[in-house]
mmCIF file of C-alpha atoms in Angstrom:
data_model
loop_
_atom_site.group_PDB
_atom_site.id
_atom_site.type_symbol
_atom_site.label_atom_id
_atom_site.label_comp_id
_atom_site.label_asym_id
_atom_site.label_seq_id
_atom_site.Cartn_x
_atom_site.Cartn_y
_atom_site.Cartn_z
ATOM 1 C CA UNK A 23 -18.669 22.381 -4.583
ATOM 2 C CA UNK A 24 -14.966 23.118 -4.272
ATOM 3 C CA UNK A 25 -13.981 26.527 -2.932
ATOM 4 C CA UNK A 26 -10.942 28.486 -4.146
ATOM 5 C CA UNK A 27 -8.861 27.574 -1.085
ATOM 6 C CA UNK A 28 -9.705 23.894 -1.571
ATOM 7 C CA UNK A 29 -8.756 24.131 -5.245
ATOM 8 C CA UNK A 30 -5.362 25.609 -4.361
ATOM 9 C CA UNK A 31 -4.833 22.882 -1.756
ATOM 10 C CA UNK A 32 -5.872 20.141 -4.166
ATOM 11 C CA UNK A 33 -3.524 21.379 -6.899
ATOM 12 C CA UNK A 34 -0.603 21.754 -4.481
ATOM 13 C CA UNK A 35 -1.147 18.355 -2.826
ATOM 14 C CA UNK A 36 -1.721 16.648 -6.162
ATOM 15 C CA UNK A 37 1.468 18.000 -7.726
ATOM 16 C CA UNK A 38 3.434 17.162 -4.570
ATOM 17 C CA UNK A 39 2.023 13.618 -4.494
ATOM 18 C CA UNK A 40 3.095 13.029 -8.093
ATOM 19 C CA UNK A 41 6.557 14.561 -7.563
ATOM 20 C CA UNK A 42 7.216 12.471 -4.437
ATOM 21 C CA UNK A 43 5.774 9.404 -6.173
ATOM 22 C CA UNK A 44 8.253 9.843 -9.009
ATOM 23 C CA UNK A 45 11.088 10.437 -6.525
ATOM 24 C CA UNK A 46 10.379 7.034 -4.930
ATOM 25 C CA UNK A 47 11.771 5.325 -8.015
ATOM 26 C CA UNK A 48 14.515 7.804 -8.881
ATOM 27 C CA UNK A 49 16.309 8.483 -5.585
ATOM 28 C CA UNK A 50 19.304 6.366 -4.640
ATOM 29 C CA UNK A 51 19.185 6.193 -0.866
ATOM 30 C CA UNK A 52 16.729 3.727 0.631
ATOM 31 C CA UNK A 53 15.980 5.997 3.577
ATOM 32 C CA UNK A 54 15.175 8.878 1.225
ATOM 33 C CA UNK A 55 13.032 6.596 -0.929
ATOM 34 C CA UNK A 56 10.989 5.547 2.086
ATOM 35 C CA UNK A 57 10.375 9.107 3.182
ATOM 36 C CA UNK A 58 9.506 10.155 -0.384
ATOM 37 C CA UNK A 59 6.828 7.458 -0.376
ATOM 38 C CA UNK A 60 5.678 8.667 3.036
ATOM 39 C CA UNK A 61 5.377 12.228 1.683
ATOM 40 C CA UNK A 62 3.428 11.023 -1.365
ATOM 41 C CA UNK A 63 0.979 9.044 0.774
ATOM 42 C CA UNK A 64 0.597 11.918 3.265
ATOM 43 C CA UNK A 65 -0.404 14.066 0.286
ATOM 44 C CA UNK A 66 -2.951 11.365 -0.618
ATOM 45 C CA UNK A 67 -4.338 11.616 2.911
ATOM 46 C CA UNK A 68 -4.439 15.404 2.581
ATOM 47 C CA UNK A 69 -6.379 15.183 -0.683
ATOM 48 C CA UNK A 70 -8.849 12.814 0.995
ATOM 49 C CA UNK A 71 -9.298 15.310 3.838
ATOM 50 C CA UNK A 72 -9.766 18.258 1.466
ATOM 51 C CA UNK A 73 -12.384 16.282 -0.469
ATOM 52 C CA UNK A 74 -14.530 16.231 2.663
ATOM 53 C CA UNK A 75 -13.343 13.087 4.444
ATOM 54 C CA UNK A 76 -11.255 14.461 7.322
ATOM 55 C CA UNK A 77 -11.495 11.296 9.439
ATOM 56 C CA UNK A 78 -10.252 8.956 6.721
ATOM 57 C CA UNK A 79 -7.609 11.487 5.714
ATOM 58 C CA UNK A 80 -6.196 11.634 9.240
ATOM 59 C CA UNK A 81 -6.345 7.833 9.529
ATOM 60 C CA UNK A 82 -4.389 7.497 6.280
ATOM 61 C CA UNK A 83 -1.747 10.019 7.389
ATOM 62 C CA UNK A 84 -1.252 8.402 10.821
ATOM 63 C CA UNK A 85 -1.161 4.904 9.386
ATOM 64 C CA UNK A 86 1.315 5.847 6.683
ATOM 65 C CA UNK A 87 3.666 7.510 9.173
ATOM 66 C CA UNK A 88 3.806 4.327 11.258
ATOM 67 C CA UNK A 89 4.000 2.060 8.243
ATOM 68 C CA UNK A 90 6.802 3.970 6.567
ATOM 69 C CA UNK A 91 8.880 4.168 9.729
ATOM 70 C CA UNK A 92 8.639 0.371 10.001
ATOM 71 C CA UNK A 93 9.389 0.133 6.300
ATOM 72 C CA UNK A 94 12.509 2.286 6.693
ATOM 73 C CA UNK A 95 13.889 -0.268 9.168
ATOM 74 C CA UNK A 96 13.214 -3.129 6.737
ATOM 75 C CA UNK A 97 14.595 -1.181 3.795
ATOM 76 C CA UNK A 98 17.872 -0.531 5.543
ATOM 77 C CA UNK A 99 18.018 -4.140 6.736
ATOM 78 C CA UNK A 100 17.348 -5.813 3.382
ATOM 79 C CA UNK A 101 18.519 -3.458 0.681
ATOM 80 C CA UNK A 102 21.789 -3.726 -1.133
ATOM 81 C CA UNK A 103 22.385 0.016 -1.036
ATOM 82 C CA UNK A 104 20.914 1.380 2.205
ATOM 83 C CA UNK A 105 22.546 4.781 2.357
ATOM 84 C CA UNK A 106 22.851 5.493 -1.331
ATOM 85 C CA UNK A 107 26.612 5.790 -1.076
ATOM 86 C CA UNK A 108 27.150 3.788 -4.255
ATOM 87 C CA UNK A 109 24.840 5.006 -7.029
ATOM 88 C CA UNK A 110 23.566 1.925 -8.822
ATOM 89 C CA UNK A 111 20.634 0.909 -10.912
ATOM 90 C CA UNK A 112 18.192 -1.475 -9.277
ATOM 91 C CA UNK A 113 15.917 -1.780 -12.279
ATOM 92 C CA UNK A 114 15.263 -4.576 -14.695
ATOM 93 C CA UNK A 115 13.336 -4.348 -17.946
ATOM 94 C CA UNK A 116 12.996 -0.588 -17.569
ATOM 95 C CA UNK A 117 11.827 -0.019 -21.129
ATOM 96 C CA UNK A 118 9.100 -2.654 -20.917
ATOM 97 C CA UNK A 119 7.873 -1.334 -17.576
ATOM 98 C CA UNK A 120 7.821 2.246 -18.925
ATOM 99 C CA UNK A 121 5.893 1.133 -21.999
ATOM 100 C CA UNK A 122 3.314 -0.825 -19.998
ATOM 101 C CA UNK A 123 2.717 1.903 -17.432
ATOM 102 C CA UNK A 124 2.608 4.555 -20.179
ATOM 103 C CA UNK A 125 -0.015 2.609 -22.133
ATOM 104 C CA UNK A 126 -2.061 2.016 -18.956
ATOM 105 C CA UNK A 127 -1.900 5.736 -18.104
ATOM 106 C CA UNK A 128 -2.956 6.745 -21.626
ATOM 107 C CA UNK A 129 -5.849 4.284 -21.544
ATOM 108 C CA UNK A 130 -6.989 5.495 -18.106
ATOM 109 C CA UNK A 131 -6.845 9.173 -19.136
ATOM 110 C CA UNK A 132 -8.691 8.441 -22.379
ATOM 111 C CA UNK A 133 -11.349 6.624 -20.365
ATOM 112 C CA UNK A 134 -11.600 9.430 -17.826
ATOM 113 C CA UNK A 135 -12.356 12.022 -20.497
ATOM 114 C CA UNK A 136 -14.415 9.760 -22.756
ATOM 115 C CA UNK A 137 -16.863 8.414 -20.179
ATOM 116 C CA UNK A 138 -20.017 10.526 -19.719
ATOM 117 C CA UNK A 139 -19.968 10.680 -15.928
ATOM 118 C CA UNK A 140 -23.344 10.878 -14.232
ATOM 119 C CA UNK A 141 -24.434 14.025 -12.436
ATOM 120 C CA UNK A 142 -24.023 14.274 -8.701
ATOM 121 C CA UNK A 143 -26.809 12.592 -6.776
ATOM 122 C CA UNK A 144 -27.685 13.428 -3.199
ATOM 123 C CA UNK A 145 -26.109 15.995 -0.945
ATOM 124 C CA UNK A 146 -23.187 15.620 1.365
ATOM 125 C CA UNK A 147 -24.085 14.843 4.979
ATOM 126 C CA UNK A 148 -22.910 17.389 7.516
ATOM 127 C CA UNK A 149 -20.807 14.821 9.400
ATOM 128 C CA UNK A 150 -19.009 12.490 7.021
ATOM 129 C CA UNK A 151 -17.368 10.573 9.873
ATOM 130 C CA UNK A 152 -20.828 9.710 11.170
ATOM 131 C CA UNK A 153 -21.731 8.553 7.672
ATOM 132 C CA UNK A 154 -18.838 6.103 7.390
ATOM 133 C CA UNK A 155 -19.497 4.818 10.900
ATOM 134 C CA UNK A 156 -23.195 4.249 10.155
ATOM 135 C CA UNK A 157 -22.272 2.542 6.939
ATOM 136 C CA UNK A 158 -19.683 0.211 8.467
ATOM 137 C CA UNK A 159 -21.914 -0.741 11.370
ATOM 138 C CA UNK A 160 -25.058 -1.027 9.237
ATOM 139 C CA UNK A 161 -25.304 -1.715 5.515
ATOM 140 C CA UNK A 162 -21.650 -2.600 5.112
ATOM 141 C CA UNK A 163 -21.389 -4.794 8.188
ATOM 142 C CA UNK A 164 -20.466 -7.811 6.040
ATOM 143 C CA UNK A 165 -17.561 -5.823 4.553
ATOM 144 C CA UNK A 166 -16.399 -4.912 8.030
ATOM 145 C CA UNK A 167 -16.610 -8.526 9.248
ATOM 146 C CA UNK A 168 -14.696 -9.721 6.171
ATOM 147 C CA UNK A 169 -11.998 -7.099 6.699
ATOM 148 C CA UNK A 170 -11.706 -8.193 10.318
ATOM 149 C CA UNK A 171 -11.143 -11.819 9.324
ATOM 150 C CA UNK A 172 -8.666 -10.767 6.643
ATOM 151 C CA UNK A 173 -6.675 -8.835 9.237
ATOM 152 C CA UNK A 174 -6.765 -11.765 11.677
ATOM 153 C CA UNK A 175 -5.600 -14.165 8.953
ATOM 154 C CA UNK A 176 -2.818 -11.724 8.085
ATOM 155 C CA UNK A 177 -1.625 -11.580 11.680
ATOM 156 C CA UNK A 178 -1.540 -15.374 11.955
ATOM 157 C CA UNK A 179 -0.007 -15.859 8.507
ATOM 158 C CA UNK A 180 2.686 -13.226 8.926
ATOM 159 C CA UNK A 181 3.660 -14.649 12.316
ATOM 160 C CA UNK A 182 3.876 -18.194 10.923
ATOM 161 C CA UNK A 183 5.953 -17.059 7.942
ATOM 162 C CA UNK A 184 8.314 -15.034 10.073
ATOM 163 C CA UNK A 185 8.829 -17.736 12.711
ATOM 164 C CA UNK A 186 12.257 -19.299 12.466
ATOM 165 C CA UNK A 187 11.441 -22.605 14.154
ATOM 166 C CA UNK A 188 7.960 -24.068 14.028
ATOM 167 C CA UNK A 189 6.500 -27.086 15.827
ATOM 168 C CA UNK A 190 7.739 -29.493 13.124
ATOM 169 C CA UNK A 191 11.298 -28.320 13.798
ATOM 170 C CA UNK A 192 10.821 -28.888 17.500
ATOM 171 C CA UNK A 193 8.756 -32.111 17.615
ATOM 172 C CA UNK A 194 9.811 -33.837 14.385
ATOM 173 C CA UNK A 195 7.766 -34.624 11.272
ATOM 174 C CA UNK A 196 5.193 -36.681 13.208
ATOM 175 C CA UNK A 197 5.050 -34.262 16.127
ATOM 176 C CA UNK A 198 5.988 -37.112 18.490
ATOM 177 C CA UNK A 199 9.548 -36.245 19.519
ATOM 178 C CA UNK A 200 9.754 -35.707 23.278
ATOM 179 C CA UNK A 201 11.476 -33.780 24.640
ATOM 180 C CA UNK A 202 11.457 -31.175 21.932
ATOM 181 C CA UNK A 203 14.621 -30.598 19.957
ATOM 182 C CA UNK A 204 15.515 -27.094 21.062
ATOM 183 C CA UNK A 205 18.884 -25.463 20.473
ATOM 184 C CA UNK A 206 18.861 -23.982 23.959
ATOM 185 C CA UNK A 207 17.307 -25.478 27.061
ATOM 186 C CA UNK A 208 14.953 -23.617 29.299
ATOM 187 C CA UNK A 209 11.355 -23.349 30.245
ATOM 188 C CA UNK A 210 9.400 -25.361 32.767
ATOM 189 C CA UNK A 211 10.756 -28.865 33.425
ATOM 190 C CA UNK A 212 13.604 -28.708 30.943
ATOM 191 C CA UNK B 13 -13.556 19.554 -14.519
ATOM 192 C CA UNK B 14 -11.972 19.203 -11.087
ATOM 193 C CA UNK B 15 -13.441 15.708 -10.936
ATOM 194 C CA UNK B 16 -11.652 14.577 -14.099
ATOM 195 C CA UNK B 17 -8.372 16.223 -13.107
ATOM 196 C CA UNK B 18 -8.314 14.442 -9.742
ATOM 197 C CA UNK B 19 -8.993 11.177 -11.553
ATOM 198 C CA UNK B 20 -6.008 11.946 -13.796
ATOM 199 C CA UNK B 21 -3.932 12.470 -10.635
ATOM 200 C CA UNK B 22 -5.122 9.087 -9.352
ATOM 201 C CA UNK B 23 -4.205 7.488 -12.683
ATOM 202 C CA UNK B 24 -0.776 9.133 -12.509
ATOM 203 C CA UNK B 25 -0.117 7.776 -9.015
ATOM 204 C CA UNK B 26 -1.362 4.341 -10.056
ATOM 205 C CA UNK B 27 0.861 4.213 -13.136
ATOM 206 C CA UNK B 28 3.929 5.508 -11.271
ATOM 207 C CA UNK B 29 3.420 2.679 -8.802
ATOM 208 C CA UNK B 30 2.852 0.237 -11.656
ATOM 209 C CA UNK B 31 6.134 1.256 -13.243
ATOM 210 C CA UNK B 32 7.917 0.736 -9.942
ATOM 211 C CA UNK B 33 6.304 -2.628 -9.260
ATOM 212 C CA UNK B 34 7.249 -3.862 -12.726
ATOM 213 C CA UNK B 35 10.767 -2.482 -12.938
ATOM 214 C CA UNK B 36 12.267 -2.748 -9.461
ATOM 215 C CA UNK B 37 14.502 -5.662 -8.569
ATOM 216 C CA UNK B 38 14.252 -5.456 -4.803
ATOM 217 C CA UNK B 39 11.226 -7.130 -3.240
ATOM 218 C CA UNK B 40 10.758 -4.270 -0.772
ATOM 219 C CA UNK B 41 10.785 -1.702 -3.586
ATOM 220 C CA UNK B 42 8.077 -3.674 -5.406
ATOM 221 C CA UNK B 43 5.962 -3.379 -2.270
ATOM 222 C CA UNK B 44 6.492 0.387 -2.357
ATOM 223 C CA UNK B 45 5.191 0.421 -5.916
ATOM 224 C CA UNK B 46 2.076 -1.468 -4.858
ATOM 225 C CA UNK B 47 1.541 0.983 -1.970
ATOM 226 C CA UNK B 48 1.637 3.862 -4.437
ATOM 227 C CA UNK B 49 -0.893 2.096 -6.679
ATOM 228 C CA UNK B 50 -3.286 1.670 -3.750
ATOM 229 C CA UNK B 51 -2.730 5.355 -2.934
ATOM 230 C CA UNK B 52 -4.008 6.194 -6.411
ATOM 231 C CA UNK B 53 -7.078 4.037 -5.787
ATOM 232 C CA UNK B 54 -7.766 5.933 -2.536
ATOM 233 C CA UNK B 55 -7.629 9.270 -4.368
ATOM 234 C CA UNK B 56 -10.002 7.967 -7.060
ATOM 235 C CA UNK B 57 -12.447 6.596 -4.467
ATOM 236 C CA UNK B 58 -12.491 9.886 -2.518
ATOM 237 C CA UNK B 59 -13.037 11.717 -5.810
ATOM 238 C CA UNK B 60 -15.961 9.495 -6.822
ATOM 239 C CA UNK B 61 -17.524 9.837 -3.395
ATOM 240 C CA UNK B 62 -17.200 13.631 -3.307
ATOM 241 C CA UNK B 63 -18.312 14.436 -6.831
ATOM 242 C CA UNK B 64 -20.759 11.670 -7.761
ATOM 243 C CA UNK B 65 -22.479 10.115 -4.737
ATOM 244 C CA UNK B 66 -21.778 11.945 -1.465
ATOM 245 C CA UNK B 67 -25.020 10.707 0.077
ATOM 246 C CA UNK B 68 -23.830 7.077 0.002
ATOM 247 C CA UNK B 69 -21.541 5.767 2.723
ATOM 248 C CA UNK B 70 -20.304 2.935 0.526
ATOM 249 C CA UNK B 71 -17.864 5.243 -1.253
ATOM 250 C CA UNK B 72 -16.072 5.770 2.039
ATOM 251 C CA UNK B 73 -16.090 2.022 2.714
ATOM 252 C CA UNK B 74 -14.059 1.545 -0.485
ATOM 253 C CA UNK B 75 -11.375 3.774 1.046
ATOM 254 C CA UNK B 76 -11.449 1.789 4.290
ATOM 255 C CA UNK B 77 -11.018 -1.423 2.288
ATOM 256 C CA UNK B 78 -8.105 0.091 0.339
ATOM 257 C CA UNK B 79 -6.387 1.161 3.569
ATOM 258 C CA UNK B 80 -6.807 -2.359 4.974
ATOM 259 C CA UNK B 81 -5.411 -3.792 1.733
ATOM 260 C CA UNK B 82 -2.369 -1.545 2.177
ATOM 261 C CA UNK B 83 -1.749 -2.801 5.718
ATOM 262 C CA UNK B 84 -2.252 -6.448 4.757
ATOM 263 C CA UNK B 85 0.039 -6.157 1.752
ATOM 264 C CA UNK B 86 2.726 -4.564 3.883
ATOM 265 C CA UNK B 87 2.559 -7.173 6.683
ATOM 266 C CA UNK B 88 2.491 -10.193 4.372
ATOM 267 C CA UNK B 89 5.146 -8.684 2.102
ATOM 268 C CA UNK B 90 7.561 -8.250 4.986
ATOM 269 C CA UNK B 91 6.788 -11.738 6.293
ATOM 270 C CA UNK B 92 7.492 -13.292 2.882
ATOM 271 C CA UNK B 93 10.657 -11.202 2.478
ATOM 272 C CA UNK B 94 11.850 -12.320 5.901
ATOM 273 C CA UNK B 95 11.048 -15.976 5.182
ATOM 274 C CA UNK B 96 12.737 -16.090 1.775
ATOM 275 C CA UNK B 97 15.753 -14.148 2.987
ATOM 276 C CA UNK B 98 16.157 -16.472 5.933
ATOM 277 C CA UNK B 99 15.794 -19.580 3.770
ATOM 278 C CA UNK B 100 18.248 -18.637 1.004
ATOM 279 C CA UNK B 101 19.554 -15.072 1.430
ATOM 280 C CA UNK B 102 17.407 -13.769 -1.416
ATOM 281 C CA UNK B 103 16.370 -10.118 -1.461
ATOM 282 C CA UNK B 104 15.944 -9.595 -5.203
ATOM 283 C CA UNK B 105 13.289 -10.919 -7.550
ATOM 284 C CA UNK B 106 15.829 -12.114 -10.110
ATOM 285 C CA UNK B 107 17.316 -14.465 -7.515
ATOM 286 C CA UNK B 108 13.937 -16.012 -6.659
ATOM 287 C CA UNK B 109 13.034 -17.642 -9.953
ATOM 288 C CA UNK B 110 12.909 -21.334 -9.054
ATOM 289 C CA UNK B 111 9.303 -21.528 -10.215
ATOM 290 C CA UNK B 112 10.028 -19.901 -13.567
ATOM 291 C CA UNK B 113 8.515 -22.011 -16.338
#
């Protein structure tokens, strides 16, 4: 099922993912934190690829690289300590959070070893990319359609939230103010 | 045994992210915690697919859904951060507690 090379890769990527995951919440500099998270999620993509899903693994790696580079910009823009020049704690209720996550981890591990997992059913298809494509365009079409609408709603919602001045700012509460109240003139006929 | 160990790795990633999401003050850092939690879910889904039901495509669809959830969370999180920062210069959770009961 898993060859020796794959086992070595899985162990290495797993340990690295955990180490970088822990670094995300221990490093001081925001830029370093972002790239630690990027490294952890690239390891996640690597594990996915080693487990026989190369397409999804590569998608995860590429997406995370883009996402974390964007995140780095936001981190440096919004954080109180962008470069980590002043070591400071940004935590609240650390003990409670540690207790909750520790209890959750213990419960998950207990469940993992207590549950009698079923035996493997079926054999792996030769082309797993083909399998996910068939699935998304066939049985799971409803999932795909739903995900598409979710992404569209996200695009619209994020744009609306991030817009500084909406139509109510321009046209008044009843949308009947003409011409629009714009801080700077311009455009056709204005 | 490999199956259980990879699940433990997924649980570890999930709980590291959970700790971060609960303990961080900065809104952006909370989003990083949530990203790490979804990363754990991806590992668990790939593990289940590989070791329990490789003949089913639905295991892979779970990963696709998790990746989409990651992207959506990131986009909406940044939009909300931008909106609340623009409205009242808030970038920490402790400063945004008007709705606290």
